[in-house]
mmCIF file of C-alpha atoms in Angstrom:
data_model
loop_
_atom_site.group_PDB
_atom_site.id
_atom_site.type_symbol
_atom_site.label_atom_id
_atom_site.label_comp_id
_atom_site.label_asym_id
_atom_site.label_seq_id
_atom_site.Cartn_x
_atom_site.Cartn_y
_atom_site.Cartn_z
ATOM 1 C CA MET A 1 37.649 139.503 54.611
ATOM 2 C CA ASP A 2 35.566 142.042 56.740
ATOM 3 C CA ALA A 3 35.229 142.095 60.203
ATOM 4 C CA GLN A 4 31.605 140.733 60.320
ATOM 5 C CA SER A 5 32.987 137.517 58.398
ATOM 6 C CA SER A 6 35.519 137.498 61.060
ATOM 7 C CA ARG A 7 32.937 137.819 63.790
ATOM 8 C CA GLU A 8 31.074 135.025 62.066
ATOM 9 C CA MET A 9 33.823 132.576 61.967
ATOM 10 C CA LEU A 10 34.959 133.049 65.626
ATOM 11 C CA ALA A 11 31.144 132.552 66.815
ATOM 12 C CA ILE A 12 30.977 129.096 64.495
ATOM 13 C CA LEU A 13 34.606 128.253 66.656
ATOM 14 C CA GLU A 14 33.259 128.899 70.228
ATOM 15 C CA ARG A 15 30.626 126.540 69.378
ATOM 16 C CA GLN A 16 32.937 123.721 69.179
ATOM 17 C CA THR A 17 32.060 121.058 71.173
ATOM 18 C CA LEU A 18 34.956 118.759 71.462
ATOM 19 C CA ASN A 19 36.494 120.761 74.719
ATOM 20 C CA ASP A 20 38.745 117.939 75.955
ATOM 21 C CA ARG A 21 42.052 119.450 74.493
ATOM 22 C CA ILE A 22 42.631 123.202 74.691
ATOM 23 C CA PRO A 23 39.839 123.940 76.505
ATOM 24 C CA ALA A 24 40.240 121.353 79.137
ATOM 25 C CA GLY A 25 43.460 123.302 80.186
ATOM 26 C CA LEU A 26 42.121 126.490 80.550
ATOM 27 C CA PRO A 27 40.224 128.003 83.836
ATOM 28 C CA PRO A 28 36.338 127.290 83.529
ATOM 29 C CA GLY A 29 34.229 129.463 81.249
ATOM 30 C CA MET A 30 37.354 130.979 79.441
ATOM 31 C CA ARG A 31 36.187 132.285 76.191
ATOM 32 C CA VAL A 32 37.747 129.867 73.698
ATOM 33 C CA ALA A 33 37.485 129.548 69.749
ATOM 34 C CA HIS A 34 38.892 126.399 68.301
ATOM 35 C CA LYS A 35 39.124 123.712 65.798
ATOM 36 C CA THR A 36 39.914 120.087 66.634
ATOM 37 C CA SER A 37 41.295 117.424 64.616
ATOM 38 C CA GLU A 38 42.044 113.673 64.600
ATOM 39 C CA ILE A 39 43.112 110.934 62.728
ATOM 40 C CA THR A 40 44.401 107.559 64.026
ATOM 41 C CA ALA A 41 46.846 108.090 66.710
ATOM 42 C CA ILE A 42 47.084 111.861 65.769
ATOM 43 C CA ARG A 43 45.360 114.541 67.764
ATOM 44 C CA HIS A 44 45.308 118.570 67.215
ATOM 45 C CA ASP A 45 43.484 121.656 68.407
ATOM 46 C CA ALA A 46 44.057 125.065 67.430
ATOM 47 C CA ALA A 47 42.562 128.024 69.179
ATOM 48 C CA VAL A 48 42.161 131.614 69.847
ATOM 49 C CA VAL A 49 41.800 132.107 73.699
ATOM 50 C CA PHE A 50 40.289 135.208 74.952
ATOM 51 C CA ALA A 51 42.290 135.608 78.180
ATOM 52 C CA LYS A 52 43.106 138.795 79.999
ATOM 53 C CA ARG A 53 46.116 138.688 77.701
ATOM 54 C CA PRO A 54 44.907 136.894 74.417
ATOM 55 C CA PHE A 55 46.988 134.308 72.651
ATOM 56 C CA VAL A 56 46.722 132.016 69.762
ATOM 57 C CA LEU A 57 47.492 128.509 70.431
ATOM 58 C CA VAL A 58 47.889 125.307 68.058
ATOM 59 C CA VAL A 59 49.310 121.966 69.538
ATOM 60 C CA LEU A 60 49.674 119.141 67.378
ATOM 61 C CA THR A 61 50.363 115.231 69.029
ATOM 62 C CA ARG A 62 50.997 112.058 67.403
ATOM 63 C CA GLY A 63 51.828 108.422 68.870
ATOM 64 C CA ALA A 64 50.256 108.979 72.290
ATOM 65 C CA ARG A 65 49.444 105.775 73.795
ATOM 66 C CA SER A 66 45.455 106.383 73.484
ATOM 67 C CA PRO A 67 43.427 109.046 72.064
ATOM 68 C CA GLU A 68 42.491 110.543 75.413
ATOM 69 C CA ALA A 69 46.195 110.755 76.240
ATOM 70 C CA GLY A 70 46.938 112.749 73.259
ATOM 71 C CA SER A 71 43.884 115.061 74.342
ATOM 72 C CA GLU A 72 45.217 115.115 78.080
ATOM 73 C CA LEU A 73 48.866 116.149 76.752
ATOM 74 C CA ILE A 74 47.127 119.260 74.499
ATOM 75 C CA ALA A 75 45.378 120.229 78.089
ATOM 76 C CA VAL A 76 48.493 120.124 80.148
ATOM 77 C CA ILE A 77 50.349 121.941 77.258
ATOM 78 C CA THR A 78 47.659 124.570 77.567
ATOM 79 C CA ARG A 79 47.634 124.665 81.238
ATOM 80 C CA LYS A 80 51.472 125.162 81.489
ATOM 81 C CA LEU A 81 51.427 127.971 78.843
ATOM 82 C CA TYR A 82 48.344 129.760 80.557
ATOM 83 C CA ASP A 83 50.013 129.661 83.695
ATOM 84 C CA ALA A 84 53.240 130.642 82.362
ATOM 85 C CA THR A 85 51.839 133.982 80.843
ATOM 86 C CA HIS A 86 48.851 134.903 83.431
#
């Protein structure tokens, strides 16, 4: 894989419109490239977060009381990680 292909893939992931998980736990305007997934009671998000100290985060949830609760848990985990490292 070359640098141009990597930039193109990140640009696609940055256009994700479901931002209720990892992006929701970050400061407004933070650059993030991510991919969400869900099925039944399972919610996921995987991201490259372009913070002052960039990081990759993958959060997988299962069994939350509702889909929204799964998304909220992912956002809370993201915020705790961000606050602990920045």
